[in-house]
Each structure stands twice: as C-alpha cells, then as structure tokens.
Short mmCIF file of C-alpha atoms and ligand atoms in Angstrom, two decimals:
data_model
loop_
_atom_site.label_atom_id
_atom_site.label_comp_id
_atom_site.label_asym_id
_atom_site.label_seq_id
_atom_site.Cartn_x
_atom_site.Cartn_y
_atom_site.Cartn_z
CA UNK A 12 -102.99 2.26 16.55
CA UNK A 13 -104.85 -1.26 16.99
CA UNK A 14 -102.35 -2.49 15.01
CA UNK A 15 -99.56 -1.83 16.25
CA UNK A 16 -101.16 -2.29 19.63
CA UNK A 17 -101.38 -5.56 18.65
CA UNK A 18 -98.53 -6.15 17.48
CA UNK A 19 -96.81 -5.00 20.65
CA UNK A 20 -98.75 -6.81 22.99
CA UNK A 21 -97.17 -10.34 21.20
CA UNK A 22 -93.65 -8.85 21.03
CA UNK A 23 -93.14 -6.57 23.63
CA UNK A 24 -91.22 -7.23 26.16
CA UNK A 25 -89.49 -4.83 28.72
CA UNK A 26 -86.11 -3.74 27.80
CA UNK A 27 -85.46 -1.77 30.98
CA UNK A 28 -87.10 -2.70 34.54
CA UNK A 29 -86.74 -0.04 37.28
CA UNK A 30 -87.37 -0.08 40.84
CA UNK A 31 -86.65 2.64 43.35
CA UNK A 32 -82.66 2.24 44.97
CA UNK A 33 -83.64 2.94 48.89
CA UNK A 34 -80.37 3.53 50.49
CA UNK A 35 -81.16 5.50 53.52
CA UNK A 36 -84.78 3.88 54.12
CA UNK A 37 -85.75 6.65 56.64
CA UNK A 38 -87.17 9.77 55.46
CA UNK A 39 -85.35 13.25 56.95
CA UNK A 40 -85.90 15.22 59.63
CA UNK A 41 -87.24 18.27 57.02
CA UNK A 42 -89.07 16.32 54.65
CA UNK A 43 -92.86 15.07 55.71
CA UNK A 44 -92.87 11.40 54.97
CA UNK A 45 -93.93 10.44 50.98
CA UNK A 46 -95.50 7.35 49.77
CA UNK A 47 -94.14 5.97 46.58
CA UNK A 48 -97.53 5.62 43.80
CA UNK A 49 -97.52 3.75 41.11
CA UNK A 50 -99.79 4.08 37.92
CA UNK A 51 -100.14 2.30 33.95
CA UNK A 52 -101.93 3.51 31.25
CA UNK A 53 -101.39 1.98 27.63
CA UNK A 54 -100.68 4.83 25.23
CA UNK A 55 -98.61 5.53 22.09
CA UNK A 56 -99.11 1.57 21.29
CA UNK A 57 -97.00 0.38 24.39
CA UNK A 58 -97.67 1.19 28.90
CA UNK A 59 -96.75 4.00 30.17
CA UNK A 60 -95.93 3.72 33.78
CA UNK A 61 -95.56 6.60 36.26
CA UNK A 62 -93.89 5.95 39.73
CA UNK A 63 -94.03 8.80 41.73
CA UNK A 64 -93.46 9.90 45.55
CA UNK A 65 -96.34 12.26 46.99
CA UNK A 66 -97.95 12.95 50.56
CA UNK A 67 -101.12 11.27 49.35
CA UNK A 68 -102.94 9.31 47.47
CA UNK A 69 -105.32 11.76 46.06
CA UNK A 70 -102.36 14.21 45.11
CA UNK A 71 -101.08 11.73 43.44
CA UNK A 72 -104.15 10.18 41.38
CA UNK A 73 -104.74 13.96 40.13
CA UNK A 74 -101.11 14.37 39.08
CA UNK A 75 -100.52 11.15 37.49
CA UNK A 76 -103.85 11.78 35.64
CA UNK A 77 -102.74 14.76 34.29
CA UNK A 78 -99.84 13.55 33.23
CA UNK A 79 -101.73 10.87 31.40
CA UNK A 80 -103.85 13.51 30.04
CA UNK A 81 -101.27 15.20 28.38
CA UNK A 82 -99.58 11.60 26.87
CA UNK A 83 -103.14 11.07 25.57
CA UNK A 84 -103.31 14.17 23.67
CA UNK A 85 -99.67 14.27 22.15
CA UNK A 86 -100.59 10.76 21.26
CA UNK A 87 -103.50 12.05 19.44
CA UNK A 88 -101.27 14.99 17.61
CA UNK A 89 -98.40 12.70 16.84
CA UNK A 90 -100.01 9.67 15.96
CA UNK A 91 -99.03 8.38 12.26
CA UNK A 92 -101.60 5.65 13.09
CA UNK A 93 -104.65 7.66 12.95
CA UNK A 94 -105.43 9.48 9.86
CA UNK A 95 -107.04 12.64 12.20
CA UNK A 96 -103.64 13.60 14.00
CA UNK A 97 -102.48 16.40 13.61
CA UNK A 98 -99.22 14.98 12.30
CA UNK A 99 -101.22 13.34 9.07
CA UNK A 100 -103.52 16.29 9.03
CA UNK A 101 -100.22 18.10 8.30
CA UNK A 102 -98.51 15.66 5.95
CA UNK A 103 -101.68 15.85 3.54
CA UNK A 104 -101.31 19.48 3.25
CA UNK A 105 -97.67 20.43 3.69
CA UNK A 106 -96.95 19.17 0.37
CA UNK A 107 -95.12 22.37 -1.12
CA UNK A 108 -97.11 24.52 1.08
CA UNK A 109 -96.62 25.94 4.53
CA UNK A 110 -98.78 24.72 7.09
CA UNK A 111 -99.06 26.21 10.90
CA UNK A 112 -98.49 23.76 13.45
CA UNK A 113 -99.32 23.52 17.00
CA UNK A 114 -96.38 24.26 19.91
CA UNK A 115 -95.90 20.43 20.40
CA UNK A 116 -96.04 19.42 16.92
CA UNK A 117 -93.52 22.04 16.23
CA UNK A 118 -91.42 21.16 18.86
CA UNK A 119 -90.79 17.58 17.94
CA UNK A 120 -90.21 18.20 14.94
CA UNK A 121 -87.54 20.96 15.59
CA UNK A 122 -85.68 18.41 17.72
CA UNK A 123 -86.20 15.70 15.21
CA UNK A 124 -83.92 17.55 12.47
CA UNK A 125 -81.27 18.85 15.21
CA UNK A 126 -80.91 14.83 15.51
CA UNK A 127 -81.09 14.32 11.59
CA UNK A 128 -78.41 17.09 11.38
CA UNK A 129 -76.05 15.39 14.13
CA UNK A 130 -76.52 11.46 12.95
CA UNK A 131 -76.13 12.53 9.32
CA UNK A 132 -79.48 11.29 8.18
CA UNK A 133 -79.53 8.21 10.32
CA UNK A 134 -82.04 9.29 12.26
CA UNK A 135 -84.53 11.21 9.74
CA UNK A 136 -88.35 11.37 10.54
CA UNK A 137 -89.29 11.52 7.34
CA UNK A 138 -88.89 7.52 6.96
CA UNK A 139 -92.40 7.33 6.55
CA UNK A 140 -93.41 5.46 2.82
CA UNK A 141 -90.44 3.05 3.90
CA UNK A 142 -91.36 2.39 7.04
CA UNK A 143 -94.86 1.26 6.01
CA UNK A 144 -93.90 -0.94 3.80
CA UNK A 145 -91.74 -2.81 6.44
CA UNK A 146 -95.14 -2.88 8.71
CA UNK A 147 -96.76 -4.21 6.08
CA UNK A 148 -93.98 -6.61 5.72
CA UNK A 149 -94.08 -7.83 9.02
CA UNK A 150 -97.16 -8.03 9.07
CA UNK A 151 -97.44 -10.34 5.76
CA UNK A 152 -94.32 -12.14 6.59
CA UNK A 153 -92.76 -11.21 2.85
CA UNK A 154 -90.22 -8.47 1.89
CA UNK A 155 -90.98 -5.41 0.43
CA UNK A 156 -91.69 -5.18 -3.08
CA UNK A 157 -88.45 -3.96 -4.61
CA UNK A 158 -90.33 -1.53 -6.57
CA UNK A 159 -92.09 0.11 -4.17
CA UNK A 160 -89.70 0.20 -1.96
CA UNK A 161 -87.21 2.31 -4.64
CA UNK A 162 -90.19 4.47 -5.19
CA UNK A 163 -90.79 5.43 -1.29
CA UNK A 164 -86.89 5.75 -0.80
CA UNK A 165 -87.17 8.62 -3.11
CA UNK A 166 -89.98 10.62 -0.72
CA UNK A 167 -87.19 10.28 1.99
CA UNK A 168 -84.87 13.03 3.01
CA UNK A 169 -85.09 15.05 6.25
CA UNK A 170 -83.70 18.54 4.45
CA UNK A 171 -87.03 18.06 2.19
CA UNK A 172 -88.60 18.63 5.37
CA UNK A 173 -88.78 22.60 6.25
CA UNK A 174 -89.31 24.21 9.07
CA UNK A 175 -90.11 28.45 9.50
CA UNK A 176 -89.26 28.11 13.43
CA UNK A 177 -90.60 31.73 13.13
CA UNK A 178 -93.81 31.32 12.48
CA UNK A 179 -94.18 27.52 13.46
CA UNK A 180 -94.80 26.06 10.20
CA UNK A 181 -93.63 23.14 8.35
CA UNK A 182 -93.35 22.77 4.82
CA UNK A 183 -92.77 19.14 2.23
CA UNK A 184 -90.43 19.50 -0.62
CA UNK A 185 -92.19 16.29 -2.58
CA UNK A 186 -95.85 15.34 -2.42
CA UNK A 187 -96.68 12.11 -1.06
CA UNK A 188 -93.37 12.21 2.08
CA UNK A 189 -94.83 10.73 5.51
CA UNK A 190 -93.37 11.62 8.75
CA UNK A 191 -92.95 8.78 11.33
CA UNK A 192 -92.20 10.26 14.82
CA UNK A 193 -91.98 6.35 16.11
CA UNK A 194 -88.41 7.18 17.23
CA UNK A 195 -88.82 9.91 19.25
CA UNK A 196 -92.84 10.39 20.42
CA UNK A 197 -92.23 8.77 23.33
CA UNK A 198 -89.20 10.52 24.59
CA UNK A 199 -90.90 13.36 23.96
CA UNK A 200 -94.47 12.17 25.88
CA UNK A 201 -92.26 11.06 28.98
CA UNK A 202 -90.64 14.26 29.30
CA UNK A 203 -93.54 16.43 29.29
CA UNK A 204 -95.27 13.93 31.51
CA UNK A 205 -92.28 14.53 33.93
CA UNK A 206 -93.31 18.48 33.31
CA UNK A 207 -96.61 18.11 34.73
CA UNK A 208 -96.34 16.50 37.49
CA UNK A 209 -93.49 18.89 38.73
CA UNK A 210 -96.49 21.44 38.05
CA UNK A 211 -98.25 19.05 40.68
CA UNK A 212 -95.30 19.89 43.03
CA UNK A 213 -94.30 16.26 42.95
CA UNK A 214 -90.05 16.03 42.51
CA UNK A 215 -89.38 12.89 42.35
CA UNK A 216 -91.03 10.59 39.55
CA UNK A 217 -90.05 8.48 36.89
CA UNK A 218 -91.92 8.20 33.79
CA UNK A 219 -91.43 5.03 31.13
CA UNK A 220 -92.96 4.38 28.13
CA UNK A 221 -91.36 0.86 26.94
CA UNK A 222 -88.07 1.32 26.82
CA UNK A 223 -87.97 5.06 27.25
CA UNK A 224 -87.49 5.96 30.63
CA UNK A 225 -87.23 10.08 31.86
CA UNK A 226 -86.69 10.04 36.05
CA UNK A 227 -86.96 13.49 38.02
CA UNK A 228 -85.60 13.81 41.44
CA UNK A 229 -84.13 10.39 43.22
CA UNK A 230 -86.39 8.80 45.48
CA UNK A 231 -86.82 10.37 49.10
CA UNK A 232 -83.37 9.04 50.80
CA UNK A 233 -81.76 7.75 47.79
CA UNK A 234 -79.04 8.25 45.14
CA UNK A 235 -81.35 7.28 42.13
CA UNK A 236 -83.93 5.54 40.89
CA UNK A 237 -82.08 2.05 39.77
CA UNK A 238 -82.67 1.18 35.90
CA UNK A 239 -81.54 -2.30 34.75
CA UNK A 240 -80.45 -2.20 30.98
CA UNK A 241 -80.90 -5.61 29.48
CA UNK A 242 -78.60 -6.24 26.71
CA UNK A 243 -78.47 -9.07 24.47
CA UNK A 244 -77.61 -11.10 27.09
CA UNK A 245 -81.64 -10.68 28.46
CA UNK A 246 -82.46 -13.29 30.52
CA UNK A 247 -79.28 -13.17 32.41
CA UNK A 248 -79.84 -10.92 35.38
CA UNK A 249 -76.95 -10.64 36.69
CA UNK A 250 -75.40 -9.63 33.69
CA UNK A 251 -77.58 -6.74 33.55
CA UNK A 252 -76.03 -3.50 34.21
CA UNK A 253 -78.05 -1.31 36.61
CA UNK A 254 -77.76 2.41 35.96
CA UNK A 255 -78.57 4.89 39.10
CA UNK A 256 -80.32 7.57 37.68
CA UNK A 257 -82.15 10.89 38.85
CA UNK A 258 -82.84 13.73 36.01
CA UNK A 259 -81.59 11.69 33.42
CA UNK A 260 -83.37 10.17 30.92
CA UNK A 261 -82.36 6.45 28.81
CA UNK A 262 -83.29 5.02 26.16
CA UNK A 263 -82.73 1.56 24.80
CA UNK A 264 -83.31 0.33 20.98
CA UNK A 265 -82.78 -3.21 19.65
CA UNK A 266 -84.37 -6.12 17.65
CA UNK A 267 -85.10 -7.48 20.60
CA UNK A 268 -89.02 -6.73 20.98
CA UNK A 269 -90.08 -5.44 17.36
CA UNK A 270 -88.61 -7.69 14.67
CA UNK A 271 -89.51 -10.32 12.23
CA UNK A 272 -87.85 -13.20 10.32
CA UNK A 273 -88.19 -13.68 6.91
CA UNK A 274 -85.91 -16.64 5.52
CA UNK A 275 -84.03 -16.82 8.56
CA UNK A 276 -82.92 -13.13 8.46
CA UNK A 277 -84.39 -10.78 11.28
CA UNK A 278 -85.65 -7.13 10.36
CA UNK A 279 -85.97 -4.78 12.84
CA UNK A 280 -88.60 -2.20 12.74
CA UNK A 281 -85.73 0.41 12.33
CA UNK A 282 -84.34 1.23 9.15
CA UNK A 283 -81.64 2.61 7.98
CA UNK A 284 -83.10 5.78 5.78
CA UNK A 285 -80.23 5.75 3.48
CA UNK A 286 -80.96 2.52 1.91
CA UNK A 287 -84.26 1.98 2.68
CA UNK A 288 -83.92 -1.52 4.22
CA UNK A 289 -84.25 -2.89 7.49
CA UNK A 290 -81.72 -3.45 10.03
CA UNK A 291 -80.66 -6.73 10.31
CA UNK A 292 -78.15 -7.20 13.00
CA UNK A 293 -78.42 -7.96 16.10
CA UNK A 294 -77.35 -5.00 18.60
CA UNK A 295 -78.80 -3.39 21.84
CA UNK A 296 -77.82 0.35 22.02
CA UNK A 297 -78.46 2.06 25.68
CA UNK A 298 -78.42 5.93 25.46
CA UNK A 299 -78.32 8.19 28.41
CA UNK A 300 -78.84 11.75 27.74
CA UNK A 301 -80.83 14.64 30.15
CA UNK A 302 -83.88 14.80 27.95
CA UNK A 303 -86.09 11.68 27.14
CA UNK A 304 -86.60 12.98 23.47
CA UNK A 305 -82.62 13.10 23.31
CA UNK A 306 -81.99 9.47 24.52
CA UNK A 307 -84.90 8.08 22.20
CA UNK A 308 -84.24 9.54 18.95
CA UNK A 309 -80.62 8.94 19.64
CA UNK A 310 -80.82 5.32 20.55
CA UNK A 311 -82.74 5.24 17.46
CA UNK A 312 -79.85 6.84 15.38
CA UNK A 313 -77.27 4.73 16.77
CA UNK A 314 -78.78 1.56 16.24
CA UNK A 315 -78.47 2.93 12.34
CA UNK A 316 -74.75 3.82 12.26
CA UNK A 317 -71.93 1.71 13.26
CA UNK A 318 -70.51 1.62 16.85
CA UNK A 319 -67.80 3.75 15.92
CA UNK A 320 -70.02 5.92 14.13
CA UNK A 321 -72.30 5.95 16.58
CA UNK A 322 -69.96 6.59 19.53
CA UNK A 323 -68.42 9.76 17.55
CA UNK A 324 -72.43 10.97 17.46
CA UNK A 325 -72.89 10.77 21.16
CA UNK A 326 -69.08 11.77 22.29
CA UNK A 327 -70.06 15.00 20.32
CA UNK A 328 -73.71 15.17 21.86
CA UNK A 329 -73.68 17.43 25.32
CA UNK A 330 -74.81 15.23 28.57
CA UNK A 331 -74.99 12.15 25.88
CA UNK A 332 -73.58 8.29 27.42
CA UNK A 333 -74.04 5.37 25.38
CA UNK A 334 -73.52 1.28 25.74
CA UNK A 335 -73.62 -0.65 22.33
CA UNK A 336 -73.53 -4.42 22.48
CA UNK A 337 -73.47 -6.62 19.11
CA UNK A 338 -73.56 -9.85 17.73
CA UNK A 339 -70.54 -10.59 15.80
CA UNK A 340 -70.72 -14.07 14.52
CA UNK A 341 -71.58 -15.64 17.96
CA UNK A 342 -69.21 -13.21 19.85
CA UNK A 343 -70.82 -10.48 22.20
CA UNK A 344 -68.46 -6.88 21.01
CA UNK A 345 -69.07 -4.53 23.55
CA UNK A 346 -68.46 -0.32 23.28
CA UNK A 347 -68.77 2.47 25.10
CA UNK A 348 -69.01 5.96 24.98
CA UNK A 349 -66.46 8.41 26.62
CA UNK A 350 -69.01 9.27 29.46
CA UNK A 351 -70.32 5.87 29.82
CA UNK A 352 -68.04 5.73 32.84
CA UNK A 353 -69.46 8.71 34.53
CA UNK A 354 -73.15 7.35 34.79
CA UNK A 355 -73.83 6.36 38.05
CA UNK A 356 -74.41 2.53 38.42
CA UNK A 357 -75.66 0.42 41.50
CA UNK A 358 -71.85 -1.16 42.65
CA UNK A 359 -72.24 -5.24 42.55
CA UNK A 360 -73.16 -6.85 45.65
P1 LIG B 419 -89.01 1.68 20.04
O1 LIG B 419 -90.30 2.02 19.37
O2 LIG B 419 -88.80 0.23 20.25
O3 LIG B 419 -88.71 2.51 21.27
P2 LIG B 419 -87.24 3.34 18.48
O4 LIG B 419 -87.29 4.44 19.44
O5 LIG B 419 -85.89 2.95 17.98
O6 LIG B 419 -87.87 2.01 19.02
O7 LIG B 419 -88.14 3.77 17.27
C1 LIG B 419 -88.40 2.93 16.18
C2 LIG B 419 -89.50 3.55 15.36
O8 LIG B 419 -89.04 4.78 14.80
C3 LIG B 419 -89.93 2.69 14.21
O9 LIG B 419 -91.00 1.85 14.57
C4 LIG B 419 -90.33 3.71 13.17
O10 LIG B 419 -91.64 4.17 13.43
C5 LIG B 419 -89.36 4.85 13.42
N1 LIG B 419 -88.08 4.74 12.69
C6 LIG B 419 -87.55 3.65 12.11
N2 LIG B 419 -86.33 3.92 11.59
C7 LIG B 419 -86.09 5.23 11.86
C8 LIG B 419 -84.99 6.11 11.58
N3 LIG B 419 -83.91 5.68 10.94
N4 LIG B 419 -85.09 7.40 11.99
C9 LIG B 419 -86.20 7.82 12.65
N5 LIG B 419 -87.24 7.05 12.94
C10 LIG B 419 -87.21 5.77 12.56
MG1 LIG B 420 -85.94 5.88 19.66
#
C-alpha cells in the first residue's frame, strides 16, 4: 500500500476532471435549494473524491463519511498490498481447498470472471505472480527475469479460479496463484460508495477514484455531471471530449500515469495475461458502462485486446460505449464503439 502510494503520488496524474454542467442555474419550484459538497480521502493507493448535492453541510459530512467508511473497509478486504486482507488471507488457503468468503469479496470476484469470460482472458484477475514481477520491475528499472516470469505465467488462468456462487466460496486449482483485483477494486469501491450515500437520501453525487468515475443523479437543474476524457492528446484541452453523464459510470486506462521505460520501451502496469508481458503501446481506452466495476475492469480488458477486438467486447456488452485512441507510428488512430454516439456530450461552444 505505501508503495504503491508512492508510486502514485510521482505518476499520477488525473485522466478525467469533472465539474458539475449547470444549465438551468436556478433550483425548481419543488425542490428545496441544495448545496453542492465536496470531499477527498486517499484510499485504494490513489483520492477518492465525492461531490455531492445535499440541504446541509452536516448531512453531507455524515454521508460522505460513510461512504468513505465503506471504501476504507473494501480497501482493507481487497487489498493485495497488505498481507491481512481478506483477499491474501484467501489466496494462502484456497489453494485446492474451498474457502468461504465474505458478500463483497464474493461479489468482485463473481464479476471479475463474467469479464474474464467476455474478454477471453484479457482481463483475468488471477494476474497476480506476473504482475509482481512487473512492480518489482518498475520499481528496479530492469525487466523481469525471463525465468521467473515463465514460471508465474504458469499460476495464471482465470478458469483455475473457482467459484461455488452457492455457498460463496472460492477455490485455486494450483498452489502459489495470486489474485490482483487492481483492475476492478475501484469500480467496485465507487459504486458502493454511490450506494451509501443514496442510503443518506442524497441523489445526486459523483464518486471518482483516479480515473474511475460512477455519477448518480445530474446535478439539481442540469443534464449531467460534465466528465472531460483526456486522451493522448492530454494537455490539449480543447481537444478533450467532455462526456455529460448522470447514472453512468467511465472508466479510462492508459500508460499515461503508471508506466516505466526500460531501454526506451514503455511498460504499462497492465499486462496482457496471455503472454505475461507488459503492454507496450501507447493507447487511451475510455469505457462507459452503468456500473463503475463494468467500465473499470473493461477499460482494463480493452487496453489488452486490439481495437477491433476490443470494440467487438463492448458492442456485445449491454449499456457498454467505448473511445480507443492509439499511437501508430506518430499518427493518432481513433475508434469507436457502436454506442459511442449515443453518450451524451457537452456540444462545443
Ligand atoms: P488503473 O489502476 O490505472 O485504474 P486499471 O484499472 O487498468 O488501471 O488496472 C490496472 C491494474 O489491474 C494493474 O495495476 C494490475 O494490478 C491489474 N491488472 C493488470 N493487468 C491486468 C489484466 N490483464 N487483467 C486484470 N487485471 C490486471
Ligand atoms: Mg480497470
């Protein structure tokens, strides 16, 4: 967790800045008059930021700390960064056995596999042995040691990773697998962050952790909460495209805030789990989908397959938009999904 805390707070930068689209600035006739709140708390190794409308200020302190309450404590089950989650708890004793989990453990991993079963593999949570050795490698500046990078490619494979949806249990087919929920945890936290403070009674709120945004109900008087996705083309702000979003969630994946270089070729913190290497190109994928757990893990997977590929994955995934740009040679190639079209964006002034 310090680690990659660490690590993020040299690298990360935001992929997707938000800001409430006021169209019709005065509140209605029917609705007493809400205050727009905003709150950060650092969890899951990156800030989590809640903007939320309420009727006052001590409503919405006691929601938004609830809400951080709960991030806190699937943080703490889902964490492959602390040896006590619940997650590595489970890992150490799954190994050919069956092992009760709790509700949210369960849960994530559930809609991890419906993802590994839609992308094919790319997306597979059980990346874990090869994923630490590209941490590691990052972190020492030096590839992976061929070797042991062979030997932790053979612990990966999501169907040797069981689930009795039953009886919530889970279940390794090889000692010595590691399940990394990096591609979907915070999805997952931002939507049931979103849950609580509906609990709260509060409707409209936006939750985003990094680049994993989930938004509720628009913003008292608006269309949407306005998202800007920056491509590859980041500092270039009017090249941005600004989604309009209200109980939506998206997602955006790239090399552009966790990578390193190593002989002049950048690795991305994603890999692809059928070869066990790194990414290397550069490409921004932008995935809209109704869930934040959705739009993460399949940001995630689409940044592993090519656009085509990719496209086919989300074309065939309900509610699911997506915008891929890449770097080929020097020349930006754009694609789009079939109901890229249909997401709301702010028109162009
Ligand atoms: P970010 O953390 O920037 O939001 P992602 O959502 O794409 O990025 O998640 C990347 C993380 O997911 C990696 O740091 C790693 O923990 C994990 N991961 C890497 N490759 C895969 C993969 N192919 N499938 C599932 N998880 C992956
Ligand atoms: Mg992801």
């Amino acid at each position: 967790m310090a680690e990659k805390k660490r690590l993020l707070a040299t690298v990360l930068t935001f992929a997707l800045l938000f800001a409430g689209a006021a169209i019709e600035p005065s509140p209605s006739a029917s609705q007493p008059e809400l205050r727009r709140f905003e709150f950060v708390q650092a969890h899951m190794g990156t800030q989590f930021r809640i903007v939320l409308y309420a009727r006052d200020a001590e409503t919405a302190a006691r929601a938004s700390a609830a809400a951080f309450e709960r991030i806190a404590r699937l943080d703490a089950t889902m964490s492959d960064y602390r040896e006590t989650s619940e997650l590595m708890v489970a890992c150490k004793q799954a190994a050919h056995n069956w092992v009760h989990t709790s509700r949210d453990l369960f849960g994530v991993l559930a809609r991890s596999q419906q993802i590994a079963r839609q992308s094919a593999g790319a997306f597979d949570v059980t990346v874990g042995p090869v994923v630490r050795l590209w941490r590691r490698a990052r972190r020492m500046n030096e590839l992976p040691d061929a070797k042991k990078l062979a030997a932790a490619r053979r612990l990966v494979g999501y169907r040797r990773l069981r689930l009795d949806a039953r009886r919530h249990r889970v279940r390794l087919e090889k000692a010595g697998m590691l399940i990394d929920l990096g591609g979907i945890a915070k999805g997952y936290a931002a939507d049931a962050a979103l849950a609580v403070l509906k609990d709260y009674g509060i409707r409209s709120a936006l939750v985003a952790a990094g680049g994993d945004i989930v938004t509720g109900d628009a913003p008292p008087g608006s269309a949407g909460w306005t998202v800007a996705v920056r491509g590859l083309n980041s500092a270039d702000e009017a090249k941005m495209i600004h989604l309009r979003l209200a109980n939506a969630a998206v997602s955006t994946s790239g090399d552009a805030e966790q990578f390193v270089e190593i002989n002049g070729v950048r690795y991305s913190h994603i890999v692809d789990p059928r070869t066990g290497r790194a990414l290397t190109g550069r490409r921004s994928v932008t995935v809209v989908a109704p869930r934040g757990w959705a739009a993460d893990a399949l940001a995630t997977a689409a940044s592993v397959l090519d656009a085509a590929r990719a496209q086919r994955l989300i074309d065939r995934t309900r509610g699911a938009a997506a915008h891929i740009e890449q770097m080929r040679g020097d020349r930006l190639a754009v694609s789009e999904s079939r109901r890229w079209r249909s997401v709301p964006q702010v028109s162009p002034k």
